[in-house]
Short mmCIF file of C-alpha atoms in Angstrom, two decimals:
data_model
loop_
_atom_site.label_atom_id
_atom_site.label_comp_id
_atom_site.label_asym_id
_atom_site.label_seq_id
_atom_site.Cartn_x
_atom_site.Cartn_y
_atom_site.Cartn_z
CA MET A 3 67.86 -22.29 -43.02
CA LEU A 4 65.19 -19.99 -44.93
CA ILE A 5 63.15 -23.04 -44.80
CA SER A 6 63.72 -23.60 -41.30
CA PHE A 7 63.60 -19.72 -40.44
CA LEU A 8 59.86 -20.35 -42.31
CA ALA A 9 58.75 -23.13 -40.48
CA ILE A 10 59.10 -21.53 -37.18
CA ALA A 11 58.04 -18.04 -38.65
CA LEU A 12 55.08 -20.44 -39.29
CA ILE A 13 54.75 -21.93 -35.70
CA TRP A 14 55.18 -18.34 -34.42
CA VAL A 15 52.26 -16.85 -36.84
CA GLY A 16 49.83 -20.23 -36.27
CA ARG A 17 49.35 -19.19 -32.63
CA LEU A 18 49.31 -15.24 -32.81
CA VAL A 19 45.52 -16.72 -34.91
CA TYR A 20 44.77 -19.00 -32.14
CA LEU A 21 45.42 -16.05 -28.83
CA GLN A 22 45.07 -13.76 -30.95
CA VAL A 23 41.66 -14.93 -32.54
CA ILE A 24 40.16 -18.23 -32.05
CA LYS A 25 40.81 -17.91 -27.95
CA ALA A 26 40.51 -13.63 -28.14
CA ASP A 27 37.29 -14.50 -26.72
CA GLU A 28 38.13 -17.19 -24.05
CA LEU A 29 41.15 -15.89 -23.02
CA SER A 30 39.84 -12.41 -22.83
CA SER A 31 37.43 -12.80 -20.88
CA ALA A 32 39.70 -14.86 -18.12
CA ALA A 33 42.16 -11.82 -18.27
CA ALA A 34 38.81 -9.48 -16.61
CA ALA A 35 37.98 -11.91 -14.69
CA SER A 36 41.59 -11.97 -12.52
CA ARG A 37 40.86 -8.44 -12.40
CA THR A 38 37.27 -8.14 -11.20
CA VAL A 39 35.34 -8.89 -8.60
CA SER A 40 31.22 -8.82 -9.27
CA ALA A 41 28.50 -8.01 -6.40
CA ASP A 42 24.61 -8.35 -7.00
CA ILE A 43 23.18 -4.59 -6.75
CA SER A 44 19.71 -5.90 -5.24
CA PRO A 45 16.42 -4.26 -6.55
CA ARG A 46 13.92 -2.96 -4.97
CA ARG A 47 11.27 -5.47 -4.28
CA GLY A 48 7.86 -4.53 -5.05
CA THR A 49 5.59 -3.80 -1.47
CA ILE A 50 2.60 -5.25 -0.59
CA TYR A 51 -0.48 -2.94 0.32
CA ASP A 52 -3.16 -4.38 1.92
CA ARG A 53 -7.10 -2.84 -0.32
CA ASN A 54 -6.56 0.33 2.10
CA GLY A 55 -2.73 1.60 1.08
CA ASN A 56 -1.44 -0.15 4.16
CA VAL A 57 1.64 -1.14 3.98
CA LEU A 58 1.98 -4.49 4.51
CA ALA A 59 5.98 -5.65 3.24
CA THR A 60 8.35 -3.29 1.95
CA SER A 61 11.96 -2.88 1.57
CA VAL A 62 14.04 -0.35 2.67
CA ASP A 63 17.72 0.89 2.89
CA ALA A 64 20.03 -1.07 3.86
CA THR A 65 23.16 -1.83 3.94
CA THR A 66 25.85 -5.54 3.08
CA VAL A 67 28.76 -5.62 4.59
CA TYR A 68 32.44 -7.16 2.78
CA ALA A 69 36.02 -8.51 3.51
CA ASN A 70 38.66 -8.56 0.38
CA PRO A 71 40.07 -10.37 3.02
CA LYS A 72 43.59 -9.70 1.50
CA GLU A 73 44.13 -6.38 2.00
CA VAL A 74 43.47 -7.22 5.78
CA VAL A 75 46.79 -6.45 7.80
CA ASP A 76 45.98 -7.52 11.53
CA ARG A 77 43.17 -9.78 10.88
CA ALA A 78 42.74 -10.95 14.27
CA SER A 79 42.19 -7.26 15.37
CA THR A 80 39.79 -6.55 12.99
CA ALA A 81 37.64 -8.99 13.52
CA ASN A 82 36.55 -8.17 16.78
CA ALA A 83 36.22 -4.37 15.45
CA ILE A 84 33.56 -5.89 13.67
CA ALA A 85 31.80 -8.73 16.27
CA ASP A 86 31.98 -5.58 17.99
CA VAL A 87 29.39 -3.86 15.99
CA LEU A 88 27.86 -6.06 13.72
CA GLY A 89 27.44 -8.61 16.47
CA GLY A 90 27.63 -12.24 16.54
CA GLU A 91 30.98 -13.95 17.67
CA ALA A 92 34.80 -12.70 16.41
CA SER A 93 36.41 -16.29 16.10
CA ASP A 94 33.86 -16.17 12.82
CA TYR A 95 34.36 -12.60 11.10
CA ARG A 96 38.35 -14.85 11.66
CA ASP A 97 37.67 -17.67 9.89
CA LEU A 98 35.95 -15.30 6.80
CA LEU A 99 38.78 -12.96 7.29
CA ASP A 100 41.11 -16.62 7.22
CA GLN A 101 39.94 -16.95 3.58
CA ASP A 102 42.31 -17.23 0.38
CA THR A 103 39.65 -15.20 -1.63
CA THR A 104 39.46 -11.85 -2.01
CA PHE A 105 35.77 -11.50 -1.30
CA VAL A 106 34.00 -12.35 1.47
CA TYR A 107 30.00 -10.99 2.29
CA LEU A 108 30.73 -10.03 6.28
CA MET A 109 27.30 -9.11 6.30
CA ARG A 110 24.15 -9.55 4.00
CA LYS A 111 21.79 -6.39 4.71
CA ALA A 112 22.54 -4.66 7.54
CA ASP A 113 20.94 -1.88 9.52
CA VAL A 114 22.12 1.30 7.45
CA ASP A 115 23.35 2.54 11.23
CA VAL A 116 25.23 -0.01 12.54
CA ALA A 117 27.28 -0.35 8.78
CA ASP A 118 27.73 3.04 9.19
CA ALA A 119 28.99 2.78 12.77
CA LEU A 120 31.34 -0.07 10.95
CA ARG A 121 32.62 2.58 8.45
CA GLU A 122 33.10 4.99 10.50
CA LYS A 123 36.42 2.70 12.15
CA GLY A 124 38.13 2.64 8.32
CA LEU A 125 38.83 -0.61 8.67
CA SER A 126 41.50 -1.75 5.49
CA GLY A 127 39.57 -4.26 2.64
CA VAL A 128 36.23 -3.99 4.51
CA TYR A 129 33.90 -2.65 2.22
CA PHE A 130 30.45 -1.23 1.57
CA ILE A 131 27.29 -1.58 -0.38
CA ALA A 132 24.04 0.08 -0.72
CA ASP A 133 21.33 -3.03 -0.54
CA THR A 134 17.51 -3.29 0.79
CA LYS A 135 15.73 -5.48 3.19
CA ARG A 136 12.49 -6.76 3.50
CA VAL A 137 9.90 -5.12 6.95
CA TYR A 138 7.20 -6.01 7.67
CA PRO A 139 5.04 -2.72 9.53
CA TYR A 140 1.99 -4.83 11.33
CA GLY A 141 4.43 -8.01 12.20
CA LYS A 142 3.35 -11.11 12.12
CA VAL A 143 -0.40 -10.01 11.43
CA ALA A 144 -1.07 -11.29 7.69
CA GLY A 145 2.03 -13.34 8.11
CA GLN A 146 0.64 -16.61 6.43
CA VAL A 147 -0.90 -14.44 3.52
CA LEU A 148 2.54 -11.94 2.87
CA GLY A 149 4.95 -15.93 3.86
CA PHE A 150 8.83 -14.79 3.83
CA VAL A 151 11.74 -13.85 1.65
CA ASN A 152 14.92 -14.82 1.85
CA VAL A 153 18.62 -13.01 2.23
CA ASP A 154 18.89 -13.44 -1.50
CA GLY A 155 15.81 -11.33 -2.20
CA GLN A 156 14.00 -14.27 -3.36
CA GLY A 157 9.51 -15.54 -1.61
CA VAL A 158 9.89 -18.86 -0.03
CA SER A 159 6.01 -18.86 0.72
CA GLY A 160 3.06 -17.02 0.67
CA LEU A 161 2.42 -14.20 -1.61
CA GLU A 162 5.75 -13.45 -1.68
CA LEU A 163 6.34 -16.58 -3.62
CA TYR A 164 3.03 -16.63 -5.76
CA TYR A 165 3.98 -13.17 -7.33
CA ASP A 166 7.85 -13.48 -6.63
CA ASP A 167 7.82 -12.65 -10.82
CA ILE A 168 5.85 -9.65 -10.24
CA LEU A 169 7.45 -8.24 -6.77
CA LYS A 170 11.25 -9.58 -7.07
CA GLY A 171 12.17 -6.61 -10.02
CA THR A 172 15.81 -7.64 -12.01
CA PRO A 173 19.23 -7.61 -9.66
CA GLY A 174 22.50 -5.35 -11.38
CA ARG A 175 25.72 -5.96 -10.78
CA LEU A 176 28.65 -4.06 -9.36
CA VAL A 177 31.72 -4.84 -10.76
CA GLU A 178 34.92 -3.95 -8.95
CA GLN A 179 38.98 -3.48 -10.74
CA ARG A 180 40.99 -5.12 -8.97
CA GLY A 181 44.61 -4.58 -9.72
CA GLY A 182 48.11 -6.87 -7.82
CA LYS A 183 47.45 -8.93 -5.34
CA GLY A 184 43.82 -8.41 -5.20
CA ILE A 185 43.96 -5.15 -4.30
CA PRO A 186 41.11 -2.49 -5.89
CA ILE A 187 41.91 0.30 -8.16
CA PRO A 188 41.10 3.98 -7.64
CA GLY A 189 37.94 4.58 -8.71
CA GLY A 190 37.74 1.72 -10.98
CA THR A 191 33.97 0.09 -8.91
CA GLU A 192 31.20 1.05 -11.29
CA VAL A 193 28.01 -0.39 -12.39
CA ASP A 194 28.57 -2.80 -14.99
CA GLU A 195 24.08 -3.87 -14.75
CA PRO A 196 21.93 -1.39 -13.45
CA ALA A 197 18.78 -3.19 -11.01
CA LYS A 198 15.31 -2.67 -12.50
CA ASP A 199 12.83 -2.31 -9.10
CA GLY A 200 9.78 -4.01 -8.05
CA GLN A 201 6.68 -4.18 -8.73
CA ASP A 202 3.96 -3.18 -6.45
CA ILE A 203 0.54 -5.20 -6.16
CA VAL A 204 -2.55 -4.41 -3.94
CA ILE A 205 -4.22 -7.24 -2.15
CA SER A 206 -7.23 -8.38 -0.32
CA ILE A 207 -6.68 -8.12 2.84
CA ASP A 208 -8.15 -5.90 5.48
CA ILE A 209 -5.36 -5.51 7.57
CA ASP A 210 -7.20 -4.09 10.91
CA MET A 211 -10.13 -7.39 10.60
CA GLN A 212 -7.10 -9.51 8.83
CA SER A 213 -5.97 -8.75 12.87
CA TYR A 214 -8.64 -8.79 14.61
CA LEU A 215 -10.42 -12.17 13.24
CA GLU A 216 -6.23 -13.19 14.58
CA LYS A 217 -6.75 -12.63 18.05
CA ARG A 218 -10.26 -14.05 18.12
CA LEU A 219 -9.65 -16.86 16.42
CA ALA A 220 -6.99 -17.83 18.71
CA GLU A 221 -9.27 -17.11 21.90
CA GLY A 222 -11.57 -19.31 20.52
CA VAL A 223 -9.18 -22.31 20.52
CA GLU A 224 -7.53 -22.06 23.74
CA GLN A 225 -11.21 -20.69 25.32
CA ILE A 226 -12.20 -24.79 23.61
CA GLY A 227 -9.62 -25.97 24.08
CA GLY A 228 -8.69 -27.17 20.66
CA ASP A 229 -5.20 -28.00 19.28
CA ASP A 230 -5.59 -25.29 15.91
CA GLY A 231 -7.50 -23.02 14.37
CA GLY A 232 -8.26 -21.92 11.21
CA ALA A 233 -11.39 -18.36 9.93
CA VAL A 234 -11.62 -16.92 6.34
CA LEU A 235 -13.74 -14.73 5.63
CA MET A 236 -14.78 -13.94 2.21
CA ASP A 237 -16.94 -11.14 -0.02
CA ALA A 238 -19.23 -13.97 -1.35
CA SER A 239 -19.97 -11.44 -4.45
CA THR A 240 -16.62 -10.42 -5.16
CA GLY A 241 -14.48 -13.43 -3.97
CA ASP A 242 -12.63 -11.33 -2.06
CA LEU A 243 -10.70 -12.93 1.18
CA LEU A 244 -11.33 -10.12 3.76
CA ALA A 245 -9.14 -11.90 7.08
CA ILE A 246 -7.92 -15.59 6.56
CA ALA A 247 -5.56 -17.79 9.20
CA SER A 248 -4.69 -20.12 11.18
CA THR A 249 -1.95 -21.03 14.44
CA PRO A 250 0.42 -20.74 15.71
CA TYR A 251 0.54 -17.45 13.71
CA PHE A 252 4.05 -16.65 11.65
CA ASP A 253 6.29 -13.83 12.25
CA PRO A 254 7.55 -12.87 8.55
CA ALA A 255 10.49 -10.77 9.62
CA ALA A 256 11.54 -13.63 12.33
CA PRO A 257 10.80 -16.92 10.41
CA SER A 258 13.58 -18.81 12.20
CA GLU A 259 11.78 -18.59 15.50
CA SER A 260 8.57 -19.43 14.72
CA GLU A 261 6.59 -22.98 14.46
CA VAL A 262 7.40 -25.07 11.80
CA GLY A 263 4.81 -25.24 10.49
CA SER A 264 3.14 -22.51 10.34
CA ASP A 265 3.68 -20.17 7.91
CA SER A 266 1.15 -22.49 6.40
CA LEU A 267 -1.90 -21.70 5.52
CA LYS A 268 -4.34 -24.22 5.91
CA PRO A 269 -7.90 -23.04 5.62
CA VAL A 270 -6.15 -23.39 2.26
CA THR A 271 -2.53 -26.34 1.47
CA GLN A 272 -5.11 -29.16 4.63
CA GLY A 273 -7.65 -30.43 3.36
CA TYR A 274 -9.87 -32.13 6.01
CA GLU A 275 -13.91 -34.48 6.77
CA PRO A 276 -16.13 -31.64 6.86
CA GLY A 277 -18.16 -32.90 9.51
CA SER A 278 -22.02 -31.47 9.58
CA ILE A 279 -21.53 -28.75 7.73
CA PHE A 280 -21.12 -31.11 4.35
CA LYS A 281 -24.96 -31.65 5.18
CA THR A 282 -25.85 -28.68 3.42
CA VAL A 283 -24.26 -30.06 0.31
CA SER A 284 -26.14 -32.92 0.32
CA MET A 285 -29.11 -30.99 1.35
CA THR A 286 -28.66 -27.78 -1.39
CA ALA A 287 -27.77 -31.82 -4.41
CA LEU A 288 -31.75 -33.51 -2.79
CA LEU A 289 -33.58 -28.73 -4.00
CA GLU A 290 -32.57 -29.40 -6.88
CA ALA A 291 -33.24 -33.03 -7.82
CA GLY A 292 -37.21 -31.18 -6.45
CA ALA A 293 -36.55 -34.86 -4.76
CA VAL A 294 -37.82 -33.49 -1.13
CA THR A 295 -38.70 -29.67 0.39
CA PRO A 296 -38.38 -28.83 3.28
CA ASP A 297 -41.33 -30.14 4.53
CA THR A 298 -40.79 -33.31 3.31
CA THR A 299 -40.61 -36.23 6.27
CA VAL A 300 -38.32 -39.70 6.95
CA PHE A 301 -38.09 -41.83 9.37
CA ALA A 302 -34.43 -41.72 11.84
CA PRO A 303 -34.42 -44.88 13.39
CA ALA A 304 -32.34 -43.99 16.76
CA GLY A 305 -28.92 -46.51 15.24
CA LEU A 306 -28.60 -47.02 11.73
CA ALA A 307 -26.88 -50.82 10.35
CA ALA A 308 -23.83 -49.70 7.09
CA ASP A 309 -22.20 -52.99 7.12
CA GLU A 310 -20.53 -53.80 10.02
CA TYR A 311 -21.16 -49.94 11.95
CA VAL A 312 -23.84 -48.79 13.08
CA ILE A 313 -24.76 -44.69 12.55
CA SER A 314 -25.92 -42.57 14.91
CA ASP A 315 -26.26 -38.36 15.54
CA ALA A 316 -24.31 -36.88 18.31
CA HIS A 317 -27.06 -36.96 20.30
CA GLU A 318 -28.61 -39.85 21.93
CA ARG A 319 -32.51 -39.82 21.18
CA GLY A 320 -35.02 -42.82 20.19
CA ASP A 321 -36.31 -43.11 16.50
CA MET A 322 -38.24 -40.59 15.58
CA THR A 323 -40.02 -39.09 12.16
CA MET A 324 -38.68 -36.04 10.69
CA THR A 325 -38.43 -33.51 8.51
CA ALA A 326 -35.52 -32.33 5.96
CA ARG A 327 -36.31 -29.20 8.71
CA TYR A 328 -35.36 -30.72 10.93
CA VAL A 329 -32.94 -32.75 9.81
CA MET A 330 -30.52 -29.69 9.31
CA GLN A 331 -31.83 -27.86 12.47
CA ASP A 332 -31.19 -30.85 14.49
CA SER A 333 -28.04 -32.33 11.89
CA SER A 334 -29.52 -35.99 12.15
CA ASN A 335 -26.60 -38.23 10.02
CA VAL A 336 -29.43 -41.01 10.12
CA GLY A 337 -31.70 -38.51 8.75
CA ILE A 338 -29.34 -37.24 6.36
CA SER A 339 -28.64 -40.48 5.07
CA LEU A 340 -32.18 -41.88 4.29
CA LEU A 341 -32.98 -39.03 2.86
CA VAL A 342 -30.24 -39.39 -0.13
CA GLU A 343 -29.94 -42.98 -0.24
CA ASP A 344 -34.24 -42.84 -0.64
CA HIS A 345 -34.97 -39.47 -2.12
CA LEU A 346 -31.36 -38.62 -4.70
CA GLY A 347 -29.19 -42.22 -5.11
CA PHE A 348 -25.39 -41.46 -4.14
CA GLY A 349 -24.06 -41.71 -7.71
CA PRO A 350 -26.15 -38.45 -8.20
CA LEU A 351 -24.89 -36.79 -4.38
CA TYR A 352 -21.16 -38.10 -5.71
CA ASP A 353 -21.58 -35.82 -9.56
CA LYS A 354 -22.89 -32.69 -7.30
CA ILE A 355 -20.15 -32.84 -5.19
CA VAL A 356 -17.99 -32.68 -8.09
CA ALA A 357 -19.73 -29.99 -9.97
CA TYR A 358 -20.05 -28.05 -5.99
CA GLY A 359 -15.75 -27.84 -7.35
CA LEU A 360 -16.13 -29.32 -3.63
CA LYS A 361 -13.65 -32.35 -5.47
CA GLY A 362 -10.89 -30.00 -6.96
CA ALA A 363 -9.15 -27.26 -6.33
CA THR A 364 -10.86 -22.96 -6.25
CA GLY A 365 -8.01 -22.31 -7.97
CA VAL A 366 -6.81 -19.08 -5.33
CA ASP A 367 -3.63 -17.43 -5.02
CA TYR A 368 -2.25 -18.76 -2.76
CA PRO A 369 1.16 -21.99 -3.09
CA GLY A 370 0.40 -25.30 -2.20
CA GLU A 371 -4.03 -24.84 -2.35
CA ALA A 372 -5.20 -28.36 -1.58
CA GLY A 373 -8.27 -30.17 -3.22
CA GLY A 374 -10.48 -31.96 -2.09
CA TYR A 375 -10.61 -35.39 -1.85
CA LEU A 376 -13.46 -38.45 -2.77
CA ALA A 377 -13.28 -42.21 -3.79
CA PRO A 378 -14.44 -42.82 -7.54
CA ASN A 379 -16.49 -45.61 -8.86
CA VAL A 380 -19.59 -45.00 -6.44
CA GLU A 381 -21.04 -48.18 -7.41
CA THR A 382 -18.43 -50.05 -5.73
CA TRP A 383 -18.22 -47.99 -2.00
CA PRO A 384 -18.77 -49.59 0.45
CA GLN A 385 -22.36 -48.53 2.55
CA ILE A 386 -21.25 -47.15 5.23
CA LEU A 387 -19.33 -44.60 3.52
CA LYS A 388 -22.48 -43.96 0.97
CA TYR A 389 -23.90 -42.94 3.97
CA ASN A 390 -20.70 -41.45 5.87
CA VAL A 391 -20.37 -38.88 2.69
CA THR A 392 -23.37 -37.77 2.78
CA PHE A 393 -22.50 -35.74 5.83
CA GLY A 394 -19.28 -35.73 5.81
CA GLN A 395 -17.29 -37.78 6.70
CA GLY A 396 -14.70 -40.16 4.19
CA ILE A 397 -14.21 -36.92 2.18
CA ALA A 398 -11.57 -34.20 2.08
CA THR A 399 -12.49 -30.85 1.47
CA THR A 400 -10.67 -27.13 2.63
CA PRO A 401 -12.11 -24.75 4.70
CA LEU A 402 -12.34 -22.48 1.41
CA GLN A 403 -13.31 -24.77 -0.36
CA MET A 404 -16.63 -25.24 1.73
CA THR A 405 -16.19 -21.24 2.28
CA ARG A 406 -16.77 -20.65 -2.02
CA PHE A 407 -19.13 -22.99 -1.07
CA TYR A 408 -21.74 -20.95 0.67
CA GLY A 409 -21.02 -17.56 -0.61
CA ALA A 410 -22.80 -19.19 -3.63
CA LEU A 411 -25.91 -19.90 -1.84
CA ILE A 412 -26.30 -16.05 -1.53
CA ASN A 413 -25.08 -15.10 -4.41
CA ASP A 414 -27.93 -16.31 -6.78
CA GLY A 415 -25.92 -19.67 -6.93
CA VAL A 416 -22.45 -18.52 -8.53
CA ALA A 417 -19.22 -18.72 -6.70
CA VAL A 418 -16.29 -16.80 -7.55
CA THR A 419 -12.69 -17.71 -7.76
CA PRO A 420 -11.63 -16.47 -3.93
CA HIS A 421 -8.49 -14.55 -4.20
CA LEU A 422 -6.44 -12.09 -2.68
CA LEU A 423 -4.35 -9.58 -5.10
CA LEU A 424 -6.03 -6.79 -6.39
CA SER A 425 -4.84 -5.02 -9.07
CA LYS A 426 -0.97 -3.84 -10.31
CA PRO A 427 -0.91 0.05 -9.66
CA GLN A 428 1.49 0.40 -10.98
CA THR A 429 0.75 -0.79 -14.43
CA GLY A 430 -2.59 0.17 -13.64
CA GLU A 431 -3.50 -3.85 -13.40
CA VAL A 432 -7.13 -4.74 -11.93
CA MET A 433 -7.57 -8.33 -12.06
CA THR A 434 -10.61 -10.25 -12.96
CA TYR A 435 -11.45 -14.07 -11.45
CA GLU A 436 -13.80 -16.68 -12.73
CA THR A 437 -17.20 -17.43 -11.82
CA GLU A 438 -19.47 -19.99 -12.20
CA THR A 439 -22.32 -21.16 -11.76
CA ILE A 440 -22.71 -23.95 -9.71
CA ILE A 441 -26.03 -24.30 -8.68
CA GLU A 442 -27.98 -24.08 -11.38
CA ASN A 443 -31.76 -25.12 -9.63
CA LYS A 444 -31.85 -21.78 -8.56
CA ALA A 445 -34.88 -22.89 -6.67
CA ALA A 446 -33.56 -24.81 -4.59
CA ILE A 447 -31.26 -21.76 -3.23
CA ALA A 448 -34.11 -20.01 -1.36
CA PRO A 449 -35.55 -22.88 0.89
CA MET A 450 -31.65 -24.45 1.76
CA VAL A 451 -30.82 -20.84 2.96
CA SER A 452 -33.91 -20.95 4.86
CA MET A 453 -33.76 -24.20 6.25
CA LEU A 454 -29.99 -22.90 7.93
CA GLU A 455 -31.16 -19.35 9.28
CA THR A 456 -33.51 -22.16 11.78
CA VAL A 457 -30.54 -24.21 12.28
CA VAL A 458 -28.93 -20.58 14.01
CA GLU A 459 -32.46 -20.14 15.32
CA GLU A 460 -34.64 -22.69 17.06
CA GLY A 461 -30.98 -25.37 15.41
CA THR A 462 -27.49 -26.30 16.93
CA GLY A 463 -25.95 -23.80 15.34
CA ARG A 464 -27.83 -20.47 18.22
CA GLY A 465 -24.86 -19.87 19.99
CA ALA A 466 -24.41 -18.11 15.91
CA ALA A 467 -26.42 -14.93 16.28
CA ILE A 468 -26.89 -12.04 16.09
CA GLU A 469 -28.83 -9.29 16.70
CA GLY A 470 -31.03 -7.34 14.42
CA TYR A 471 -29.28 -8.88 11.17
CA VAL A 472 -30.98 -12.80 9.76
CA VAL A 473 -27.49 -15.62 9.87
CA ALA A 474 -27.87 -19.21 7.79
CA GLY A 475 -25.19 -21.45 8.42
CA LYS A 476 -24.40 -24.93 10.00
CA THR A 477 -22.02 -26.42 12.63
CA GLY A 478 -19.98 -29.15 11.86
CA THR A 479 -18.77 -31.69 14.79
CA ALA A 480 -16.65 -34.06 12.87
CA GLU A 481 -14.29 -36.52 14.08
CA TYR A 482 -10.36 -37.44 12.17
CA VAL A 483 -7.80 -40.67 12.09
CA ASP A 484 -5.83 -40.26 15.33
CA GLU A 485 -1.54 -40.24 13.36
CA ASP A 486 -0.31 -42.94 15.84
CA THR A 487 -3.63 -45.67 15.63
CA GLY A 488 -4.29 -45.16 11.85
CA GLN A 489 -8.71 -44.97 13.19
CA TYR A 490 -11.31 -42.29 13.39
CA ALA A 491 -10.16 -40.59 17.66
CA LYS A 492 -12.14 -41.44 20.71
CA HIS A 493 -13.88 -38.03 22.49
CA SER A 494 -11.98 -35.80 20.30
CA TYR A 495 -12.92 -34.73 17.43
CA ASN A 496 -12.56 -30.93 14.97
CA LEU A 497 -15.46 -28.99 14.97
CA ASP A 498 -16.40 -25.94 12.09
CA PHE A 499 -20.06 -23.84 12.26
CA VAL A 500 -20.01 -21.86 8.14
CA GLY A 501 -21.52 -18.80 8.12
CA VAL A 502 -23.51 -15.93 5.71
CA LEU A 503 -25.98 -12.39 5.27
CA PRO A 504 -28.03 -13.66 3.14
CA ASN A 505 -29.61 -10.49 1.28
CA ALA A 506 -26.72 -8.21 2.72
CA SER A 507 -26.22 -5.08 0.66
CA THR A 508 -21.85 -7.05 1.83
CA PRO A 509 -22.65 -10.49 1.21
CA LEU A 510 -19.92 -12.15 3.92
CA VAL A 511 -19.52 -16.00 4.65
CA CYS A 512 -17.01 -16.52 7.76
CA PHE A 513 -16.32 -20.37 7.75
CA VAL A 514 -14.02 -21.28 11.69
CA GLY A 515 -13.09 -24.89 12.59
CA VAL A 516 -11.06 -25.52 15.00
CA ASN A 517 -9.18 -28.83 15.44
CA GLU A 518 -8.99 -31.84 18.53
CA VAL A 519 -11.60 -30.71 20.37
CA PRO A 520 -11.88 -33.45 23.48
CA TYR A 521 -14.61 -33.21 23.69
CA GLU A 522 -17.67 -31.77 22.13
CA ARG A 523 -18.92 -27.35 22.12
CA ASN A 524 -19.55 -25.69 19.25
CA THR A 525 -17.65 -22.43 17.01
CA THR A 526 -20.15 -20.03 16.50
CA GLU A 527 -19.07 -17.58 19.57
CA VAL A 528 -16.77 -17.17 17.80
CA PHE A 529 -18.36 -16.96 14.55
CA LYS A 530 -20.36 -14.37 15.40
CA ASP A 531 -17.60 -12.29 17.20
CA ILE A 532 -16.02 -12.03 13.30
CA MET A 533 -18.79 -12.06 12.10
CA THR A 534 -20.32 -9.24 14.49
CA GLU A 535 -16.96 -7.08 13.61
CA ALA A 536 -17.25 -6.99 10.07
CA ILE A 537 -21.17 -6.40 9.98
CA SER A 538 -20.33 -3.24 12.07
CA ARG A 539 -16.96 -2.81 9.98
CA TYR A 540 -18.61 -2.23 6.48
CA ARG A 541 -21.84 -0.96 7.72
CA VAL A 542 -23.80 -3.83 7.40
CA VAL A 543 -27.45 -4.07 6.30
CA GLN A 544 -30.22 -6.93 5.09
CA SER A 545 -33.23 -5.53 2.93
CA ASP A 546 -36.22 -7.41 3.92
#
């Protein structure tokens, strides 16, 4: 009997050691879980300001409403009362209240006054947590730049996504003690972990300039008859993006009601064939090599045979001899092709395209940036591709890449990384960005800019002229591939223009593009209006 008693005692002691020592933490956690319910406490997300201190995105007080279905006595009447205040169908709330659980969300981030109205009804089993929600005071303006957050406060697109780690903060945790049948214990609610608020950021966008650019771009797309469009306004000396947009526009406060894909900032995220604005790239390469001057002549036949194709200019003409300046002024495809072939070579042109940063990404702080594309191994290119590349076909760039390149022409050959973030006010950090000298032979800059001035004064870009100011720029008319046929579309084009203000107190560069236009026009008038507004807003003056 003694031995039996000792054996039983040892078994009990062993069991106690197992439960109280080995399994203690696990069982303690399980017990705590069975009598507690926890919910996240949302941190206050950082505010996004424009360069002038205007609030573009901020978090305001809200209330999250939840219920403990086990405490609800009359579920039908409770569901009806909830629907009357929060909106929606009573049947949906009834389904939530019928769940076999002690916690269900009824509405996340409700307006405070709406939640207070429900609170006044004194519904048993319905509870309220102080919360925040994101608001965008300017509505759709800069919506693509800002992006939006989901109901959990996580950035989904735009700067809300790109700088989510800075803006979001750290959620806290609210713990509620529960007794039998899941009934809350009075005084048993406590903050287990406090939320840590996110940081504010200041961005380069000027919201008033952005508003004008968006308005004028939308008007231009409609007037020209295009499918969509994009525009960029940048300070070439700093890389600050003052305004940037693409149609259709996006409402960050109502993402589900916005058009699919409208949250993407297409001047950054979509590559395209730039067309004749790329002739400036080819001509700059020629000038850098010392191979031509604006007065260099080339005999340009009406048509240039290449493989089984014939290259011609957009405007019908006969055979003629033209200067390099006239090639740019009249936007001659044949002329630029022959100048590159005769005076530079396609291999050196390829090297310059890479050096100008037109095959890679710009490094802009925006999610989903597209890089440029150009087939490698120039020696394997067919003749038609060699010619096409000189005038911007058979190559993909983005509008932002082209804006960066043109900006270097009025910034002493130096390209600054385009960017949106300027500073973090709480830490006092002011951002700096990389610069790169992409036009090494500075002697090429003046004649190139001079030729672009001629384009605006006497050539295809006359619509971009601004009274009292010198404007330099280039028009583009590019073919695009029809998705249905896989071939270049007939009688429909992508149109663009890039222009700069040489020798200006603020060296502005502006791109405007409109896509899938069913006839030949140009975007110079849209550029003119946007740049005129910028000149007035920033009090731009030019030196001789």
